[in-house]
Short mmCIF file of C-alpha atoms and ligand atoms in Angstrom, two decimals:
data_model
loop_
_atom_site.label_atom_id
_atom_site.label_comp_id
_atom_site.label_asym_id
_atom_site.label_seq_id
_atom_site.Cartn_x
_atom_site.Cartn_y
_atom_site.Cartn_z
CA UNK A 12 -10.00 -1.03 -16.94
CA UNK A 13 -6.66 -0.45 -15.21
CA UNK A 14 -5.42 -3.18 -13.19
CA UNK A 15 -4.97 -2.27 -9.33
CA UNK A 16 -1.12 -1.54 -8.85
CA UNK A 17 1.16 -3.82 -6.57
CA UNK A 18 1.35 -0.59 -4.18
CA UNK A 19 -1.89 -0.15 -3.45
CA UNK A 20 -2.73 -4.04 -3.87
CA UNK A 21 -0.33 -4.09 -0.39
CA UNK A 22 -1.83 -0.63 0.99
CA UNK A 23 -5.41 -2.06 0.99
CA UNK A 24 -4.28 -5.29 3.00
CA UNK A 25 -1.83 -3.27 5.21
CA UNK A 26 -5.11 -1.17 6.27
CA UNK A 27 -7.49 -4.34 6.65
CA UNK A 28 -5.28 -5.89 8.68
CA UNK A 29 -5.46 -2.84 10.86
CA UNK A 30 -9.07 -2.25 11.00
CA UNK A 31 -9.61 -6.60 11.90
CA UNK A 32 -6.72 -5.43 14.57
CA UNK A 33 -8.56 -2.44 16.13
CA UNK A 34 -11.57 -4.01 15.78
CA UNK A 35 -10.31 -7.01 17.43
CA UNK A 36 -8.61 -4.98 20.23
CA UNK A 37 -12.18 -2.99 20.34
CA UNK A 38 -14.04 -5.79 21.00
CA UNK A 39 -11.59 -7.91 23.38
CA UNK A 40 -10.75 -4.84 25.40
CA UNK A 41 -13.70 -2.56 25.76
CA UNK A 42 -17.19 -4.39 24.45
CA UNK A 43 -16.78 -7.90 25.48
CA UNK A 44 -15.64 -7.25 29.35
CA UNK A 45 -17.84 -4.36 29.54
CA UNK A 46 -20.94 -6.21 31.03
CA UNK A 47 -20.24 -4.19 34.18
CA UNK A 48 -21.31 -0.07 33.14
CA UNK A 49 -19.81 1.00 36.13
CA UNK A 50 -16.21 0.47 35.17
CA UNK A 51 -14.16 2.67 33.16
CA UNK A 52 -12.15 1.88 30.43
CA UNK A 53 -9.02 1.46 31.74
CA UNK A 54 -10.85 -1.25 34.00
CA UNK A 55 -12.52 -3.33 31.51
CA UNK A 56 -8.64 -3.65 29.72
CA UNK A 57 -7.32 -4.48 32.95
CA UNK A 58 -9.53 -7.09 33.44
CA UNK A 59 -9.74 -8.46 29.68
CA UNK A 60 -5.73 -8.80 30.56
CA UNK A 61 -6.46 -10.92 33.16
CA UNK A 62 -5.06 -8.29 35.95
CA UNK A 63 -8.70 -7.42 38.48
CA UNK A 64 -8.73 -3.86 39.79
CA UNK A 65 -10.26 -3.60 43.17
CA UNK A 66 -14.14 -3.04 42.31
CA UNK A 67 -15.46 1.09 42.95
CA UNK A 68 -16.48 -0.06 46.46
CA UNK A 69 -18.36 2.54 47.28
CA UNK A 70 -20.94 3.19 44.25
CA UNK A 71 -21.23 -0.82 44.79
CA UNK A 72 -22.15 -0.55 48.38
CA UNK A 73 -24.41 1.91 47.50
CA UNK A 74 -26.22 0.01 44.27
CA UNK A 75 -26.41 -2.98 45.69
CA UNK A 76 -27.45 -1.96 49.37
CA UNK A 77 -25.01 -4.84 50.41
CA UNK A 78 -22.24 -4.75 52.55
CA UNK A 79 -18.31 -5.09 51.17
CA UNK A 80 -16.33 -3.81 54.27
CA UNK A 81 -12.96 -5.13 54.41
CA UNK A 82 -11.61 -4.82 58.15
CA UNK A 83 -8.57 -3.43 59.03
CA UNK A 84 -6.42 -5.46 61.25
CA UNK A 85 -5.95 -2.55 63.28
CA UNK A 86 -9.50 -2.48 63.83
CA UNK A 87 -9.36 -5.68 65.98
CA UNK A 88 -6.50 -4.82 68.33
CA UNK A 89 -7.14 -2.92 71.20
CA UNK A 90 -6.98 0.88 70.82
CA UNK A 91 -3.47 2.85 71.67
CA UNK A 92 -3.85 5.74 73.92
CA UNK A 93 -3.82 8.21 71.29
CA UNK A 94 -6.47 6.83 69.13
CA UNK A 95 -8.86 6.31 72.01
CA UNK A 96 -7.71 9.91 73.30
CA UNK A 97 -8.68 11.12 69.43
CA UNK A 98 -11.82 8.91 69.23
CA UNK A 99 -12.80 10.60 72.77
CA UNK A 100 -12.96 14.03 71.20
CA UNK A 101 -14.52 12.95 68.08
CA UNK A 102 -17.55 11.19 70.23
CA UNK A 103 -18.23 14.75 71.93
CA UNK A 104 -20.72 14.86 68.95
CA UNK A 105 -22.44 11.04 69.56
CA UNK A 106 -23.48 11.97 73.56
CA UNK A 107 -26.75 12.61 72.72
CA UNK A 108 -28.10 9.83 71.52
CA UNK A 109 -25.47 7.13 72.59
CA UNK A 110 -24.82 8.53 75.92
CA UNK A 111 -21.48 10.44 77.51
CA UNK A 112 -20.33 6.75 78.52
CA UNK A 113 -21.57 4.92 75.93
CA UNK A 114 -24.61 3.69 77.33
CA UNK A 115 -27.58 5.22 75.75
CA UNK A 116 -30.67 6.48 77.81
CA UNK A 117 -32.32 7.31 74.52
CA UNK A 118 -33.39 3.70 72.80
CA UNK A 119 -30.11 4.28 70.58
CA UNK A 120 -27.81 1.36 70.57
CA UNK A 121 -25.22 0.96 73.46
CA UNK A 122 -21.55 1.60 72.39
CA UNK A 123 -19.64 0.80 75.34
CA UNK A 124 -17.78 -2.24 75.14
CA UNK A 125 -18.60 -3.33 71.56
CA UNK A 126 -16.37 -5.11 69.15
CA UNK A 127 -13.81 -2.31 67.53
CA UNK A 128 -14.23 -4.22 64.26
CA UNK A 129 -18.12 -4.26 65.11
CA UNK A 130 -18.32 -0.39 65.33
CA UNK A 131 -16.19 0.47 62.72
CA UNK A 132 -17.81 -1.83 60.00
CA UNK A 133 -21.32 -0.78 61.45
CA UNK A 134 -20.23 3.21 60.42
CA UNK A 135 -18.51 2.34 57.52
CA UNK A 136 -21.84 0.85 55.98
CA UNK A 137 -23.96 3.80 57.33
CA UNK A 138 -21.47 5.85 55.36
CA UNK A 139 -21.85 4.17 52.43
CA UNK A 140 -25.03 3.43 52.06
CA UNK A 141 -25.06 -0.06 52.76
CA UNK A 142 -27.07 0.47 55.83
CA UNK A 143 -29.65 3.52 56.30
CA UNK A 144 -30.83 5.46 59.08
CA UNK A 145 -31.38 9.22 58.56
CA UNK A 146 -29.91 10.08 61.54
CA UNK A 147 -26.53 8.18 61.20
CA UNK A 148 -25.58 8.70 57.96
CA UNK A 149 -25.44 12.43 58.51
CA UNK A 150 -23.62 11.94 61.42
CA UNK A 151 -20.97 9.63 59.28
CA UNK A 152 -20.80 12.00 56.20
CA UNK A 153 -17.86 13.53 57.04
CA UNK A 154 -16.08 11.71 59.16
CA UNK A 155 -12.15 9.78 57.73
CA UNK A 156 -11.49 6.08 58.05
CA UNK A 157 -9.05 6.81 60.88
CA UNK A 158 -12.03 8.91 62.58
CA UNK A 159 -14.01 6.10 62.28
CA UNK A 160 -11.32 3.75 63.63
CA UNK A 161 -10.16 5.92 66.98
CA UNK A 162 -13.89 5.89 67.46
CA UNK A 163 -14.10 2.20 67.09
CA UNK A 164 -10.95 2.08 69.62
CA UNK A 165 -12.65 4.48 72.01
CA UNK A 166 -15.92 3.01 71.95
CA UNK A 167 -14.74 -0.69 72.48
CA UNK A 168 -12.36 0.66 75.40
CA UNK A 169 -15.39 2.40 77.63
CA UNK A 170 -16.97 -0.44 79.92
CA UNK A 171 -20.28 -2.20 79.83
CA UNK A 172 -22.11 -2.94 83.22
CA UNK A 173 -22.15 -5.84 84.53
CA UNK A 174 -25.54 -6.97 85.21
CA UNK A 175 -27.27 -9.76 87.40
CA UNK A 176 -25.82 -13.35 86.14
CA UNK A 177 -28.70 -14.59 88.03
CA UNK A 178 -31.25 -12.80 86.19
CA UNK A 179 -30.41 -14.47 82.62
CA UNK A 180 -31.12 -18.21 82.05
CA UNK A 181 -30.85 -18.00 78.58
CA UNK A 182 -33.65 -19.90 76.35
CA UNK A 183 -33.60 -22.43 73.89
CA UNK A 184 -33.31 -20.40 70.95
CA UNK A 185 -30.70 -18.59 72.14
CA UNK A 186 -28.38 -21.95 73.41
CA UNK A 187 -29.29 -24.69 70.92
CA UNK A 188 -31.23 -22.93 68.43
CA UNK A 189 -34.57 -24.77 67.20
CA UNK A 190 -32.78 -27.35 64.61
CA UNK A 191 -35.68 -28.78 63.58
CA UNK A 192 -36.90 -25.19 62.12
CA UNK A 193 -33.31 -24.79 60.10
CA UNK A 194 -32.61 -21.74 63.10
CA UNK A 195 -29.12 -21.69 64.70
CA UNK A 196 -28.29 -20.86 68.19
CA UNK A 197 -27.87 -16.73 68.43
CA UNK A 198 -24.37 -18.06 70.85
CA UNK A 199 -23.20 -19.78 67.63
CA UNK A 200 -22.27 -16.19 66.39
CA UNK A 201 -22.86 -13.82 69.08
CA UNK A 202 -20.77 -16.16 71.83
CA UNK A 203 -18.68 -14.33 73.63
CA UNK A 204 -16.46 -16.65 73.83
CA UNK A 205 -17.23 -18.66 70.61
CA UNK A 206 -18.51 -16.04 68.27
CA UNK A 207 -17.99 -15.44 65.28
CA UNK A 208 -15.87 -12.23 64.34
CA UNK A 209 -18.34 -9.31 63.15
CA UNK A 210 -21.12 -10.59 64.88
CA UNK A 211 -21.84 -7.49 67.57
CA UNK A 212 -22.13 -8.13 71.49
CA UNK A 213 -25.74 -8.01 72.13
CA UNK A 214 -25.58 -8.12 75.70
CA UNK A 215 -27.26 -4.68 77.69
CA UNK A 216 -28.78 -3.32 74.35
CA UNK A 217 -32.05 -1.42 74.82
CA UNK A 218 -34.78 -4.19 74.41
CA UNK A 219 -36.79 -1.25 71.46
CA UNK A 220 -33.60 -1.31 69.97
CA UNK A 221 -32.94 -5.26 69.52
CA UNK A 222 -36.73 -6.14 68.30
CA UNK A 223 -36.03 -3.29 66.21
CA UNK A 224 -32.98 -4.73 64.62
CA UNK A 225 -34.77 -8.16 64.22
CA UNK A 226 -37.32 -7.11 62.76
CA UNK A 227 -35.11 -5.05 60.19
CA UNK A 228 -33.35 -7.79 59.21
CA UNK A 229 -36.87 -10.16 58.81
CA UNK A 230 -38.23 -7.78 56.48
CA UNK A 231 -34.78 -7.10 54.50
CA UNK A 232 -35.32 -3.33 55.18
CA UNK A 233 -31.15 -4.20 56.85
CA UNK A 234 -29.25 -6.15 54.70
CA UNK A 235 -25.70 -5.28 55.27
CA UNK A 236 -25.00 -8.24 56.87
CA UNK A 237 -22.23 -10.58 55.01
CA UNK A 238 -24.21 -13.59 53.24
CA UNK A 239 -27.13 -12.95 54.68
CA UNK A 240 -26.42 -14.65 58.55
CA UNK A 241 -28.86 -12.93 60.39
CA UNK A 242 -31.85 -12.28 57.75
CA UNK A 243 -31.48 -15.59 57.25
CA UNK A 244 -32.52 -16.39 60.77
CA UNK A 245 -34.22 -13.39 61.69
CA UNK A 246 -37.34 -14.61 59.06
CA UNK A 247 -37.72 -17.98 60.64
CA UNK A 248 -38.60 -16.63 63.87
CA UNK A 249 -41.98 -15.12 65.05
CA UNK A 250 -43.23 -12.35 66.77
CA UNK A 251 -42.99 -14.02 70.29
CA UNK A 252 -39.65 -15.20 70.05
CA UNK A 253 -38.12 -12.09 68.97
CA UNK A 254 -39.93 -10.64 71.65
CA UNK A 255 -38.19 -13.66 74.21
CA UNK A 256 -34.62 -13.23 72.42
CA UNK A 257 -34.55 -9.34 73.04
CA UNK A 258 -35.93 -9.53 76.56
CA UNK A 259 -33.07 -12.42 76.99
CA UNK A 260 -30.24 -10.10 75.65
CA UNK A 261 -31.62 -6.31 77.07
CA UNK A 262 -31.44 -7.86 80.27
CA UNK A 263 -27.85 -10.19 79.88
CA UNK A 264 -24.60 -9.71 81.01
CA UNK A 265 -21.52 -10.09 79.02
C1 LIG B 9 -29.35 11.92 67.10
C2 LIG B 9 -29.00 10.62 67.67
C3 LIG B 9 -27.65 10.01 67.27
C4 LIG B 9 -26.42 10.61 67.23
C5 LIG B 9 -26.04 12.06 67.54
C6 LIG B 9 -25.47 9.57 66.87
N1 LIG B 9 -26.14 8.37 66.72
FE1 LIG B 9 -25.30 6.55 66.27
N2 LIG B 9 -27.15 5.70 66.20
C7 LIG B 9 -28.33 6.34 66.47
C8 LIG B 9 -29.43 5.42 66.24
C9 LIG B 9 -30.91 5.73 66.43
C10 LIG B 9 -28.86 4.21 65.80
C11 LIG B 9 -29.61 2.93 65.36
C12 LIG B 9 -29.89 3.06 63.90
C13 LIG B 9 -30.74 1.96 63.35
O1 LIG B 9 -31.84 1.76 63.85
O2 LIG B 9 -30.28 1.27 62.43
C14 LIG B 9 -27.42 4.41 65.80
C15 LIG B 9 -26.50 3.43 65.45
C16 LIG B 9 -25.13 3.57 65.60
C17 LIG B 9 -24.17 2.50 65.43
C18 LIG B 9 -24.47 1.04 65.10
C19 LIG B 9 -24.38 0.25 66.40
C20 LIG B 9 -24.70 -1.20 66.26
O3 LIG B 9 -24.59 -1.91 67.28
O4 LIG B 9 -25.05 -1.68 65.17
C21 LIG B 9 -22.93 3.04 65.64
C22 LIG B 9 -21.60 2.32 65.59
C23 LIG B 9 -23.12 4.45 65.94
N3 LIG B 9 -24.47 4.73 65.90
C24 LIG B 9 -22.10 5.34 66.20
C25 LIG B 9 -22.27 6.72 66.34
C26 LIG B 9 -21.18 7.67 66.41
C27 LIG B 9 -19.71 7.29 66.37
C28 LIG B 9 -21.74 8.91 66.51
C29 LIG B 9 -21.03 10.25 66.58
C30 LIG B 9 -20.12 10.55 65.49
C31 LIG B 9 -23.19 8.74 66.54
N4 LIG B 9 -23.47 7.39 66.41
C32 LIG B 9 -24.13 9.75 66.69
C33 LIG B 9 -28.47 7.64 66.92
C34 LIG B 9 -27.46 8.60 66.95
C1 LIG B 10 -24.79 -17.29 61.58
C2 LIG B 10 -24.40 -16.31 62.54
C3 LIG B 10 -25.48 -15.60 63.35
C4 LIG B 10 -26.50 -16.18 64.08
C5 LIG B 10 -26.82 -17.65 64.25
C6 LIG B 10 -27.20 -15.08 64.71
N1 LIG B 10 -26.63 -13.88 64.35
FE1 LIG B 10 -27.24 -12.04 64.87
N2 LIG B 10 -25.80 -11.17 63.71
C7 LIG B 10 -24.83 -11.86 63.04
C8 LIG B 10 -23.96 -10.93 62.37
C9 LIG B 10 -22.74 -11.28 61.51
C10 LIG B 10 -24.45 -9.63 62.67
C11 LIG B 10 -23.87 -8.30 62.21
C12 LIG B 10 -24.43 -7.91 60.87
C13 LIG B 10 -23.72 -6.68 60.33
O1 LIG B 10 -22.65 -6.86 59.75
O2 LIG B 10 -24.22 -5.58 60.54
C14 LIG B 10 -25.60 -9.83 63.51
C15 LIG B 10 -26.38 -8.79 64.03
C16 LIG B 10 -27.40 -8.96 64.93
C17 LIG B 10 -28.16 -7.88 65.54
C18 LIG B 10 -27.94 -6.39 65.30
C19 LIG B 10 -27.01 -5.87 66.40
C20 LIG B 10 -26.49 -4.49 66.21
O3 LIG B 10 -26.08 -3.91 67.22
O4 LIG B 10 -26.43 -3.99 65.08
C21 LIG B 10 -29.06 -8.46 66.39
C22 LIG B 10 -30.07 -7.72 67.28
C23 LIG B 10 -28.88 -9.89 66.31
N3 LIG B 10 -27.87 -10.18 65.40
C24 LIG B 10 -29.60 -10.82 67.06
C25 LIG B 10 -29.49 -12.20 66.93
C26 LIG B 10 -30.31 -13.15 67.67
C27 LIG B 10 -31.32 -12.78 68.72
C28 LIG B 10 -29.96 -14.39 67.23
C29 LIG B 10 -30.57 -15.74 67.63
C30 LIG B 10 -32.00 -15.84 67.47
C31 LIG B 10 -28.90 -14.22 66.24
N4 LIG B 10 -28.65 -12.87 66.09
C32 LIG B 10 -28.28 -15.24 65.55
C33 LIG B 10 -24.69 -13.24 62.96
C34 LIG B 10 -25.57 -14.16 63.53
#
């Protein structure tokens, strides 16, 4: 039996020590980090590294059904001429359902006078999947983020009616909520003056369209709203006070 030579002897443990190394790098980089499938593999080394690449937001939005909008801080100035000029010509195509003045005749939501960081989030998530309707995501397939914004900037400049103040003593649930039931006041959020940012102006929707939404968001079949605020509260409340809450808002003021 020959005895192994000194050469090899240090061959064999140069090449070991590479294999444990690739391995090693194998497992770190690629199999350990990649619980998530829908990365790539530049990704999972990023992230084994410590360094977290913005997530694919759109197949996300899309698996998940959630919402992951990030809003623009232009979104929540007021439009420039230009981009409400551009968003003008771009809403030639939304007339029909939303209306020429963004008050729809048709049951459709009105436009008029809504947040700018309401609309565009709301078209961003029909875009991606994160909220569905047949009708608006075709009408969203093609359009840019700045389309989306100048429409967002046109939209929020066009005014809403003012209605009868008189008309709309607001109820309980809408004012104080019913704390003993775990349901917050709809003006916590949807204050005009106190809302929360993201939460749309509800005032002057068509009354089909807000039991509509409620009842969307009770049964989960719309979830794209952040942490779950209004399924959350739509499923506490029944039939009859949806019914009271939309007749409250379709016939409010801002
Ligand atoms: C054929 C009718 C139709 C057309 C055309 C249309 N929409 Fe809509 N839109 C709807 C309906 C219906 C809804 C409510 C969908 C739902 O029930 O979730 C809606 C919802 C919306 C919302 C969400 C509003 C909110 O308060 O949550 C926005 C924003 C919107 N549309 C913008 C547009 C824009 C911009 C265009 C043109 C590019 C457009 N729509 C074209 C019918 C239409
Ligand atoms: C904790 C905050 C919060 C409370 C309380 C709340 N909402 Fe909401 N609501 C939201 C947010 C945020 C959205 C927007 C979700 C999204 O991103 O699409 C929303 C959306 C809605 C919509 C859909 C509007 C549209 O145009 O798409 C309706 C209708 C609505 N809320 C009604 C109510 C009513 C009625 C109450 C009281 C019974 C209420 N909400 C209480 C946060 C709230």
């Amino acid at each position: 039996m020959n005895a192994p030579q000194p050469r090899s002897l240090a061959g064999i443990a140069t090449l070991t020590v590479a294999v444990i190394a690739c391995a090693a790098f194998g497992i770190g980089f690629y199999v350990l980090p990649g619980t998530n499938p829908q990365l790539g593999l530049w990704q999972r080394m990023c992230r084994a590294a410590g360094f977290v690449t913005a997530p694919e937001r759109d197949s996300e939005a899309a698996a998940s059904g959630l919402t992951n909008v990030v809003v623009p801080r232009s979104a929540l100035r007021m439009g420039t001429s230009d981009e409400i000029g551009r968003g003008a010509t771009l809403a030639l195509r939304c007339t029909a359902c939303h209306g020429a003045q963004g008050l729809s005749g048709a049951n459709a939501p009105n436009l008029a006078g809504q947040y700018p960081e309401v609309i565009y989030k709301e078209l961003l998530d029909f875009q991606r999947g994160a909220r569905t309707d047949a009708v608006m995501g075709a009408m969203v397939a093609t359009l840019s983020d700045a389309d989306m914004l100048d429409l967002a900037h046109y939209y929020a400049f066009l005014p809403r009616p003012e209605k009868d103040r008189t008309t709309s003593m607001a109820p309980a649930l809408v004012r104080v909520g019913d704390p003993m039931r775990n349901i917050a006041p709809c003006i916590s959020c949807h204050g005009a003056k106190d809302g929360k940012t993201g939460a749309p102006a509800l005032e002057g929707e068509p009354n089909a369209y807000l039991v509509d939404q409620l009842n969307a968001f009770a049964h989960g079949s719309r979830k794209n709203d952040a942490n779950s605020a209004m399924r959350n509260e739509a499923r506490l409340l029944t039939a009859a006070e949806i019914g009271l809450v939309a007749d409250h808002y379709a016939g409010a003021s801002q």
